[in-house]
XYZ file of C-alpha atoms in Angstrom:
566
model
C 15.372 19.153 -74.338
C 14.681 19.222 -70.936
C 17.323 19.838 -67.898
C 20.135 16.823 -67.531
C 20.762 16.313 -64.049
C 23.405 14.363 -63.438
C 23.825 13.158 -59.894
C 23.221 10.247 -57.955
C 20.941 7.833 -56.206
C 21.722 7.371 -52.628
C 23.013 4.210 -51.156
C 23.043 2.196 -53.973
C 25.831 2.311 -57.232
C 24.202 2.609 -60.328
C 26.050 4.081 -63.092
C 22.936 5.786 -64.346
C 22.181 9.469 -65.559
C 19.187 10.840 -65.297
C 17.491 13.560 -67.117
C 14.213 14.985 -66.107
C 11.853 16.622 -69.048
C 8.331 17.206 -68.606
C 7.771 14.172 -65.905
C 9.658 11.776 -68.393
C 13.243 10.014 -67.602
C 15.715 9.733 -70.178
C 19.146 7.789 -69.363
C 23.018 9.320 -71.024
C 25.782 6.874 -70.822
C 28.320 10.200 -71.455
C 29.487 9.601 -67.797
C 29.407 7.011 -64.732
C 27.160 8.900 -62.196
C 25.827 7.478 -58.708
C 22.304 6.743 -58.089
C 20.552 5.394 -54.885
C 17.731 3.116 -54.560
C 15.021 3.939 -52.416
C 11.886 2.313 -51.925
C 9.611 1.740 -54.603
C 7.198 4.446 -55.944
C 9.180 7.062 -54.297
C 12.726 8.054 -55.286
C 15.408 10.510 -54.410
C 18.330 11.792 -56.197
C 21.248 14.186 -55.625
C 22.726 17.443 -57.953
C 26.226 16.501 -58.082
C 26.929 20.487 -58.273
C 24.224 21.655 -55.834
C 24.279 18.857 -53.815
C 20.141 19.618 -53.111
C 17.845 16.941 -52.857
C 15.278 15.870 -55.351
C 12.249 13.680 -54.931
C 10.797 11.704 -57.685
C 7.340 9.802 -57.040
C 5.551 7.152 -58.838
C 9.464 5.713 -59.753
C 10.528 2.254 -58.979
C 14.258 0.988 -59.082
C 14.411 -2.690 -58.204
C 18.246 -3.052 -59.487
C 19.686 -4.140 -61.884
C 18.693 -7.020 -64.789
C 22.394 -8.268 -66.021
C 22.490 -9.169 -69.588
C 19.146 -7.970 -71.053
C 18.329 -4.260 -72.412
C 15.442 -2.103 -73.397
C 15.254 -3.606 -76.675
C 13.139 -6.883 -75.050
C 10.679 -4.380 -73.392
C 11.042 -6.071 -70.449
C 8.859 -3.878 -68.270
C 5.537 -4.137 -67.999
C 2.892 -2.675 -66.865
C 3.667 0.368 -68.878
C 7.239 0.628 -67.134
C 9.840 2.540 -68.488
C 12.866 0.877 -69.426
C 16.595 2.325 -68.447
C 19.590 0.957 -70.310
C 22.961 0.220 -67.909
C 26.128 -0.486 -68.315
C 25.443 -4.113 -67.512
C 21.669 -4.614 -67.960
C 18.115 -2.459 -67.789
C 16.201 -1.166 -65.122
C 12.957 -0.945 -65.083
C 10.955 2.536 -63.864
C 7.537 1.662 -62.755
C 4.178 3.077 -62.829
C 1.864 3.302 -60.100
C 0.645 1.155 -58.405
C 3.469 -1.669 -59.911
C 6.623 -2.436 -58.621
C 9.134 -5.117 -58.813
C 12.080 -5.495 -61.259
C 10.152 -5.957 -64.314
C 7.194 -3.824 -62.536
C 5.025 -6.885 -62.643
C 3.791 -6.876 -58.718
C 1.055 -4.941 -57.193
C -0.512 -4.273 -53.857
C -2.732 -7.540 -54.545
C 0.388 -9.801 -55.538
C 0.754 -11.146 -52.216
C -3.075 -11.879 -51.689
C -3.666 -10.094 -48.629
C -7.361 -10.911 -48.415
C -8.586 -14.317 -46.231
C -11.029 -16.688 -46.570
C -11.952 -15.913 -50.356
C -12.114 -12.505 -50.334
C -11.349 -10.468 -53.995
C -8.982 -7.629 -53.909
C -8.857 -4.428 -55.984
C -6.560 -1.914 -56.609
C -7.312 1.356 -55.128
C -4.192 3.812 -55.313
C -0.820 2.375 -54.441
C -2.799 -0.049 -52.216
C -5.528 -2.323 -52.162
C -9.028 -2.937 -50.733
C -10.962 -6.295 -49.722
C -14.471 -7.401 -50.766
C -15.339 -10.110 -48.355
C -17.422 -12.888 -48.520
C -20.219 -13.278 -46.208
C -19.983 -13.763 -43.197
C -16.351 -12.236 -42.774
C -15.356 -8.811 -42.338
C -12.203 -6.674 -41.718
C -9.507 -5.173 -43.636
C -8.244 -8.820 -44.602
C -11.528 -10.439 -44.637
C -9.573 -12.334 -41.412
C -12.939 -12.291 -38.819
C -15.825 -13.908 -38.261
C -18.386 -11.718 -36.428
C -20.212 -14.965 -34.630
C -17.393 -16.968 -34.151
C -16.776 -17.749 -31.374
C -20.379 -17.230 -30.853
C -20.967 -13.428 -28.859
C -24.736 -14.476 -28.136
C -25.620 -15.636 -25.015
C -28.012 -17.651 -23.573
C -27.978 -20.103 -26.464
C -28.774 -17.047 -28.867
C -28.341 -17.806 -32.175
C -25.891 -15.224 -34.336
C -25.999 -13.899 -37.750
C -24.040 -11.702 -40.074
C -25.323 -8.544 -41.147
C -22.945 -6.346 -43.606
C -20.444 -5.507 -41.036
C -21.926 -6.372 -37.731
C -23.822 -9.285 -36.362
C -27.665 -9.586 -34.852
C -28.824 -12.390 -32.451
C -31.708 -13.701 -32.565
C -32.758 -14.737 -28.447
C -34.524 -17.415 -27.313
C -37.300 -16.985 -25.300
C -37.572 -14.733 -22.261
C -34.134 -13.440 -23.108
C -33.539 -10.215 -24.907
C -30.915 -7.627 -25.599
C -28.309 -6.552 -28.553
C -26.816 -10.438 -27.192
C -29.308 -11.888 -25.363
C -28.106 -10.847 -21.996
C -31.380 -9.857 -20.448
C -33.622 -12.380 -18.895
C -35.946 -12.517 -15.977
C -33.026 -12.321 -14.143
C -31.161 -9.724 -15.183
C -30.944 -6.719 -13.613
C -31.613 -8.889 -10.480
C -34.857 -8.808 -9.059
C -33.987 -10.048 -6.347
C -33.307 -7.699 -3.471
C -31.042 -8.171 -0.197
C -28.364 -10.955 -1.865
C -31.219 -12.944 -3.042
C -29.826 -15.292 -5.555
C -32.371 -15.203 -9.135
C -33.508 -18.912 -10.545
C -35.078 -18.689 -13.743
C -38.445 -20.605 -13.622
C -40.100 -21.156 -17.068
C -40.689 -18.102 -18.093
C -40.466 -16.445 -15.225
C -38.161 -16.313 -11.900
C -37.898 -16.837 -8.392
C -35.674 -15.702 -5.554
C -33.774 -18.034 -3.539
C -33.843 -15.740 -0.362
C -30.791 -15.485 2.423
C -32.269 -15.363 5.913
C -33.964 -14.044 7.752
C -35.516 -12.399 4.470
C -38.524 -13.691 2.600
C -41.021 -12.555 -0.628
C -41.114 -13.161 -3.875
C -38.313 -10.742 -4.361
C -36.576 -11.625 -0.883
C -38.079 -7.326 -0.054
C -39.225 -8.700 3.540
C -37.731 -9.389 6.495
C -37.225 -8.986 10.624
C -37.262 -4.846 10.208
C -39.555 -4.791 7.148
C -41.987 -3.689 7.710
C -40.387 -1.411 10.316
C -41.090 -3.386 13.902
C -39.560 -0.561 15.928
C -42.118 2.047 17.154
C -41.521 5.424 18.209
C -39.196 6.338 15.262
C -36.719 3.359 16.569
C -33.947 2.206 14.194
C -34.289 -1.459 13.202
C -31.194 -3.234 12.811
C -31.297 -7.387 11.887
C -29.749 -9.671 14.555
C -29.350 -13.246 12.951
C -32.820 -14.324 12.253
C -34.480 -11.468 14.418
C -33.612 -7.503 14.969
C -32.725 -5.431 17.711
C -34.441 -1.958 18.072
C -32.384 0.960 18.870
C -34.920 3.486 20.743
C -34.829 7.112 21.237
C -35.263 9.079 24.309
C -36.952 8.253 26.350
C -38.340 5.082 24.622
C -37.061 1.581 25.989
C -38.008 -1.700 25.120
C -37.912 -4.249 22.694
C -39.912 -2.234 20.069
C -39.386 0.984 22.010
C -42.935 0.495 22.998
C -42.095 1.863 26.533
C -41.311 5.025 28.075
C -38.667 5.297 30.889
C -39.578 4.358 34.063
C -42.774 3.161 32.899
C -43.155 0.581 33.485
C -39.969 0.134 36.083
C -37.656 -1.338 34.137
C -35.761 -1.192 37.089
C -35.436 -4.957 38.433
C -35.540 -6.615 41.797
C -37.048 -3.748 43.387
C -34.953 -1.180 42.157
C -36.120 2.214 42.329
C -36.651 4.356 39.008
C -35.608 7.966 38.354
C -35.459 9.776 35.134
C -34.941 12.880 33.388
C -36.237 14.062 29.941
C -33.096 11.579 28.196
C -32.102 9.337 30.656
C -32.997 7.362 33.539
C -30.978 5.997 36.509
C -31.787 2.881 39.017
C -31.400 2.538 42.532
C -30.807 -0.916 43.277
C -31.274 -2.944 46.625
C -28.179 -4.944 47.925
C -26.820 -7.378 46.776
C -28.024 -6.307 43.135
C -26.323 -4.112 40.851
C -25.772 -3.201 37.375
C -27.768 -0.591 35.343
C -31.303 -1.830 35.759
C -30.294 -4.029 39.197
C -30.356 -7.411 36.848
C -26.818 -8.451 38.205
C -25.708 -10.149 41.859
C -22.690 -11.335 43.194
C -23.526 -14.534 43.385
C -26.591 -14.986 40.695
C -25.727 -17.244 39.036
C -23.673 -18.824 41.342
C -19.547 -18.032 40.534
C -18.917 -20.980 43.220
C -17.605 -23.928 41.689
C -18.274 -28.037 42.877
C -21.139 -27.280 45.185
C -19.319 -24.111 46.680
C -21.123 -21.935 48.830
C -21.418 -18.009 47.497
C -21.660 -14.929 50.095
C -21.889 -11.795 48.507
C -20.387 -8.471 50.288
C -21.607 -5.585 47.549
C -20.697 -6.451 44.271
C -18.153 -8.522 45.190
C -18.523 -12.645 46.726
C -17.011 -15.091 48.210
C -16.893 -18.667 48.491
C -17.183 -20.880 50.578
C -15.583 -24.710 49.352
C -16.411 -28.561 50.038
C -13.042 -30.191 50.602
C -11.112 -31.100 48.989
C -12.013 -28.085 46.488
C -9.879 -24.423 47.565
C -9.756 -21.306 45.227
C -11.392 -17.990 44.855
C -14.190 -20.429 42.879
C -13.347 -23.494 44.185
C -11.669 -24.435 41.069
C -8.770 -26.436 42.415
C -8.369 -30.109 43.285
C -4.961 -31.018 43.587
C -5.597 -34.960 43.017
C -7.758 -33.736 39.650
C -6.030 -34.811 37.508
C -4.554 -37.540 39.617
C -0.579 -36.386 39.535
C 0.110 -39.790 41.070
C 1.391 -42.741 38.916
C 1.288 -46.111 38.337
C -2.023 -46.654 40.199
C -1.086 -44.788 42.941
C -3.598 -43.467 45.629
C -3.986 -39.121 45.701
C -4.844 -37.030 49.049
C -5.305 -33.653 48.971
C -3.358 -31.998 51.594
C -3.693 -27.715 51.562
C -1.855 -26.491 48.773
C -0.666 -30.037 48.337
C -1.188 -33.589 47.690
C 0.641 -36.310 48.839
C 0.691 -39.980 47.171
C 0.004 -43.829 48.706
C 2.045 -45.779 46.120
C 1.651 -49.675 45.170
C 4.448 -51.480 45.882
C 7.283 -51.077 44.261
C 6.794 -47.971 43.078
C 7.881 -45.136 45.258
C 8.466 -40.860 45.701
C 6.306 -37.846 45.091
C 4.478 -39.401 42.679
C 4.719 -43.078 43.093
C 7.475 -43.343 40.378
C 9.414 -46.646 39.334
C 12.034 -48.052 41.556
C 15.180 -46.193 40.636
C 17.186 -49.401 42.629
C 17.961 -52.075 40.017
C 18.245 -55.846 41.090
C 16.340 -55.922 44.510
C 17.764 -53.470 46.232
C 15.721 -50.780 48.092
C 15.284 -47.205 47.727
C 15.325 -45.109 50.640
C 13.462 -41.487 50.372
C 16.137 -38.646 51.399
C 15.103 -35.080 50.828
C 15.742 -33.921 47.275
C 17.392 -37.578 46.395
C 17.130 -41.347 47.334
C 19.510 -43.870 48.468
C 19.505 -47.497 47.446
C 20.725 -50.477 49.650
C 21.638 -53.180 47.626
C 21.481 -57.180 48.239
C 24.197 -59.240 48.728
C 27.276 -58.981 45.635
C 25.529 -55.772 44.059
C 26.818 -52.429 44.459
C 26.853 -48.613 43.105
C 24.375 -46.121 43.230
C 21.494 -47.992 41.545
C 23.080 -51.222 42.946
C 23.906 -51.967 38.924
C 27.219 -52.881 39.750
C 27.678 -56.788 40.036
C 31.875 -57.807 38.464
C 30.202 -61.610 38.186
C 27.492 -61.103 35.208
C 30.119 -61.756 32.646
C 31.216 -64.640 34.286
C 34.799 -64.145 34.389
C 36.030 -67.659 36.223
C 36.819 -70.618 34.188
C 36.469 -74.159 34.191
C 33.718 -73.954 36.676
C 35.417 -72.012 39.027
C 32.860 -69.812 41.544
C 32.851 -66.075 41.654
C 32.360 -64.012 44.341
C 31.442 -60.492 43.710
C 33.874 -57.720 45.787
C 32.959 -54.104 45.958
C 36.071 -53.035 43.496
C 36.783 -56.536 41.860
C 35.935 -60.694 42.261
C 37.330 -63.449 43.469
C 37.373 -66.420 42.018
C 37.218 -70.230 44.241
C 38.310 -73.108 41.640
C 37.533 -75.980 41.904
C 40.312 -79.211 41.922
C 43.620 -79.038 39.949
C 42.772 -75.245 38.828
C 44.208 -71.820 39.779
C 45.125 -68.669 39.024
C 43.208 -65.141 38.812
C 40.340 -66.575 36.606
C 41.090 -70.467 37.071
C 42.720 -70.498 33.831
C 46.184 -72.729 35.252
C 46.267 -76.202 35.476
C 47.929 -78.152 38.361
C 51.327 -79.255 36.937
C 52.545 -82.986 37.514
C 55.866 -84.378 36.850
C 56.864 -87.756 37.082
C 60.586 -90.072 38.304
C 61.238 -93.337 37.658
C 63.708 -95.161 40.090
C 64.363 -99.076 40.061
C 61.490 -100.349 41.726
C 59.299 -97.103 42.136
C 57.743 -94.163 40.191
C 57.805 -90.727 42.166
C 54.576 -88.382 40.912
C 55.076 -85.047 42.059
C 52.295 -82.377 41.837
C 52.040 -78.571 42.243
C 48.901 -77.719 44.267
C 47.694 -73.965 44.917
C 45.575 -73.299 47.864
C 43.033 -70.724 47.984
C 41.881 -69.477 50.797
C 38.947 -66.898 51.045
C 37.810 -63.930 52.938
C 33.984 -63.545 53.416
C 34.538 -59.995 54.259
C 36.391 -59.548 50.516
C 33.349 -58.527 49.017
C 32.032 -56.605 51.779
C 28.387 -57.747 52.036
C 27.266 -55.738 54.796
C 25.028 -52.584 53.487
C 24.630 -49.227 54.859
C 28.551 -48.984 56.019
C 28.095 -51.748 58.019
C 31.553 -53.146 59.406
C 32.457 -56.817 58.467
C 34.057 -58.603 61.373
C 35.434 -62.633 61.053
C 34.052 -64.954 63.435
C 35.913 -68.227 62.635
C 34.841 -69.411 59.271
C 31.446 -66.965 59.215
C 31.247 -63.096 59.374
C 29.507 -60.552 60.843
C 27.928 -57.401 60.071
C 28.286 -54.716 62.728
C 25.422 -52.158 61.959
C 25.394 -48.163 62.680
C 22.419 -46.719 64.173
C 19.798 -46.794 62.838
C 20.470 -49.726 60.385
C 19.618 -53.449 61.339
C 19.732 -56.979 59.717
C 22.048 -59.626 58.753
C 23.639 -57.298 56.394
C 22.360 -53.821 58.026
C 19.916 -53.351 55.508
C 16.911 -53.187 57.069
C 15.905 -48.913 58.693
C 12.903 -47.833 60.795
C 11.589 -46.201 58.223
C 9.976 -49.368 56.757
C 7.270 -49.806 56.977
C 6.538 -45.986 57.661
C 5.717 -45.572 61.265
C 4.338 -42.522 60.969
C 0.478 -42.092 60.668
C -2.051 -39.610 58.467
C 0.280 -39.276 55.653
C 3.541 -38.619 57.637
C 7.145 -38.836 56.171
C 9.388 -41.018 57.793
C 13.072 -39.715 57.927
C 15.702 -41.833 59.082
C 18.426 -39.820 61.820
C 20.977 -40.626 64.359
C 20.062 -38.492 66.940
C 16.450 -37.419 67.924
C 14.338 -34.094 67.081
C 12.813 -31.491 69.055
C 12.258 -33.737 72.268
C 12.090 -37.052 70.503
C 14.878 -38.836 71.670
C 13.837 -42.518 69.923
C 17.303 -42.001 67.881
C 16.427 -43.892 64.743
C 13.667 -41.830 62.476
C 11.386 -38.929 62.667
C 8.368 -38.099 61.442
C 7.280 -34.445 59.000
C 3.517 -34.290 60.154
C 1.217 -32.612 57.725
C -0.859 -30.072 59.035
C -3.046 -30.288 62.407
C -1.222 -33.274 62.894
C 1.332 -33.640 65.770
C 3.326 -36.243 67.710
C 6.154 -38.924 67.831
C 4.232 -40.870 64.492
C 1.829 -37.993 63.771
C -1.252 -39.632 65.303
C -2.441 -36.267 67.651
C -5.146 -34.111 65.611
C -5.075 -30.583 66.211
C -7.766 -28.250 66.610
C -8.301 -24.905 64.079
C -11.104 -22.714 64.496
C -11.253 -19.560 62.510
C -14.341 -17.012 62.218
C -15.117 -14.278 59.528
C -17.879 -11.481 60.122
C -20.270 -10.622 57.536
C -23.467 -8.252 57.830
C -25.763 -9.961 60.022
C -23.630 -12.635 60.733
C -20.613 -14.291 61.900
C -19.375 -17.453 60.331
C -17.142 -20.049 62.766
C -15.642 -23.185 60.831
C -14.193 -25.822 63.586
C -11.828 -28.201 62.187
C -10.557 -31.155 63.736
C -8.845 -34.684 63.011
C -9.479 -38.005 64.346
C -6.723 -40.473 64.393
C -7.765 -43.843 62.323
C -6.561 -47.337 63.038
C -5.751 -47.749 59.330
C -1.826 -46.580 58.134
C -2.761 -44.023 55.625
C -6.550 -43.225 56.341
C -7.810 -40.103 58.432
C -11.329 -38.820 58.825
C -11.607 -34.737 58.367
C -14.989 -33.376 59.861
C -15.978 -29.585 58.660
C -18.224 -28.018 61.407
C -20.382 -24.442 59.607
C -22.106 -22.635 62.512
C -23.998 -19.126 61.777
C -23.843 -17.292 64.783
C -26.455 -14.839 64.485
């Protein structure tokens, strides 16, 4: 008899003893034990007295099979059979498992695409069909097809072989005429039959793109050739110059423009003759010429200057104040120094010939920084916008007349009130012989000065049934809205400013005139007289400038006199 160990099997309640004897299990019912189920093949059990840990292998519980015993040898597979309380359970050999030990490792059939599995152990191994491989027979060594360049693939035991199509070789067909690239500086390979040929970048050319600007080397004298677009620049040693470093320094001069050549064993220097300058004497002032719109250039050195055609000004003659015109709506530019100044179309007006700011007819009047606007007859505010008859507020025909602060209204027979809105009322008596009408009539009578037509602050004085307008100086009209500032007086682009009292001599108390440069007098029509002279080397330049009155309103003539005094 071998030992009896009674104890249990962990995690799981069994009611089973067990009883180890030479590597056989025998079951006692004596006693309801605990046993634990672990996985199959591989089993572990407990001494209730030592509690140590034993481990059975090759056993498989799979639980309990309620209402069947050993008697049915219900395990196969050579399984040995264990009686319960309630059932059997089964104790399998290697490699089975299961409850009646009737699985295996090739139960499940692991292995793809027709593959036969055997036994080996407690597992299993796959014999594939061709072409698949792996431990489930699950790949296909040419699918998706590793072969390039339309290289056909084929199965061989475990691995594939490709079979290339002509010029391509390699384990997968991966070398062709182009590959490694034969083409050398970023040449791009075509195949060409059986062959290749090099799309080349520029500047390079050859069959294999190998030649180009500094191949072979252009640069003599051990010069470093370096590409430059489609050519190449040499980069000499001392005391090699040129464009292949073919020369030596100072021979020849490379000194330009007469420029004297000295040198020493790395470097040499030029002396250059005025006005030139630079490192070989290639540069001048004024070569090419800096001068702008036909400007004259006089170098000093290395520095110029220039001389303009008007109306040009600037250190290059750059500027043009009428380019782009600045004046609008078709109005006329003249330069003016440092300025312009603008002949606008009527009725545009201002700095730049802008719209009218004075709405229904009146007229704008140029003050400095502003305007004022004298209105016609009935229209008043700023912009003369201001008119209390355009909603036509009198009834039943009745006339308005526009005020400054309100209107009047004149109705016509049997009507009064504010806006003509009353009728006359008319009663009527009868006596024996008679009938007595009695009407109410309203009068209205009007004052022409009500709604003050006279502009500019004019005074409105009654003369019998007409009025009067009693201007201010220097306002004139019917209605004082006429000034001596239109037209402009004042000649060669003047600006007319309308005062009470006269300016620096000019006692004509109406306007006076802002003269623009080397222009004088009462309406600007005296030219001055500007001569100004600048010394150079050999020379000295005089510029006489003078003005001609003309006998048109805007136009003056501007002569420009150059004399080289030598």
């Amino acid at each position: 008899m071998g030992k009896k160990l009674a104890g249990k099997r962990k995690n799981k309640n069994c009611f089973v003893s067990i009883i180890i004897h030479n590597g056989q299990c025998e079951t006692v019912q004596d006693e309801k034990e605990t046993i634990a189920q672990s996985k199959p093949r591989t089993d572990y059990f407990q001494d209730d007295s030592t509690k140590r840990d034993f481990l059975a292998r090759n056993v498989s519980f799979e639980g309990e099979n309620h209402g069947r015993s050993c008697e049915e040898d219900p395990c196969k597979n050579n399984g040995m059979c264990i009686d319960s309380e309630n059932g059997f359970m089964c104790i399998c050999q290697s490699p089975y498992f299961g409850k009646a030990c009737e699985e295996n490792p090739c139960s499940s059939i692991p292995c793809k695409n027709g593959g036969e599995c055997q036994i080996e152990g407690e597992t299993y191994k796959c014999i594939c069909k061709i072409p698949y491989i792996g431990d489930r027979c699950e790949r296909d060594p040419c699918t998706p097809n590793p072969c390039e360049n339309e290289g056909k693939c084929r199965v061989d035991g475990d691995h594939f072989n490709c079979t290339c199509v002509y010029p391509y070789s390699g384990d997968m067909c991966e070398i062709g005429p182009c590959y490694p690239n034969p083409c050398q500086n970023d040449g791009e390979c075509e195949i060409d039959g059986e062959s290749f040929k090099c799309m080349c970048k520029n500047p390079f050319i050859g069959d294999t793109c190998e030649s180009g600007p500094c191949y072979p080397n252009p640069c003599q004298n051990d010069g470093e050739c370096e590409i430059d677009g489609e050519s190449f620049k040499c980069m000499c040693k001392n005391p090699f110059i040129g464009d292949t470093c073919e020369s030596e320094l100072c021979s020849p001069n490379p000194c330009l423009n007469n420029g004297t050549c000295t040198h020493d064993e790395a470097n040499f220097e030029c002396s250059c003759i005025s006005p030139f300058y630079g490192i070989i004497c290639d540069k001048s002032p004024c070569e090419p010429n800096p001068c702008l719109n036909d400007g004259m250039c006089m170098s000093d050195g290395e520095k110029f200057k220039c001389m303009c055609k008007p109306p040009f000004y600037g250190e290059r003659c750059e500027k043009d104040n009428c380019t782009p015109n600045p004046c609008l709506n078709g109005g006329r530019c003249f330069n003016m120094r440092g300025n312009f100044q603008c002949i606008c179309p009527f009725p545009f007006y201002g700095e730049k010939c802008t719209p009218n700011p004075c709405l229904n007819g009146g007229k704008c009047l140029n003050e400095k920084g502003s305007f004022k606007c004298i209105c016609p007859h009935s229209f008043y505010g700023e912009r003369c916008e201001i008119n209390h008859c355009t909603s036509n507020p009198c009834l039943n025909g009745g006339k308005c007349l526009s005020g400054r602060e309100k209107f009047h209204c004149l109705c016509p027979l049997y009507f009064h009130g504010e806006r003509c809105e009353k009728l006359m009322e008319i009663t009527t008596q009868n006596f024996r012989t008679s009938t007595l009408m009695t009407a109410m009539w309203t009068t209205i009578s009007t004052n022409p000065c009500d709604s003050n037509p006279c502009k500019n602050d004019g005074i409105c004085k009654i003369d019998g049934e007409k009025m009067n307008c009693l201007c201010f100086t220097p306002f004139y009209g019917e209605y004082c809205e006429n000034d001596p500032c239109h037209p402009n007086p004042c000649r060669n682009l003047g600006t007319c400013e309308i005062t009470a009292r006269g300016f620096e001599g000019y006692d004509q108390g109406t306007y006076r005139c802002s003269c623009p440069e080397s222009f004088s007098g009462l309406n600007c029509e005296i030219g001055n007289v500007k001569t100004t002279t600048q010394n150079f080397r050999t020379s000295t330049l005089m510029t006489t400038i003078w003005t001609t009155p003309y006998t048109s309103k805007y136009l003056f003539n501007v002569y420009i006199l150059l004399q080289v005094l030598t």
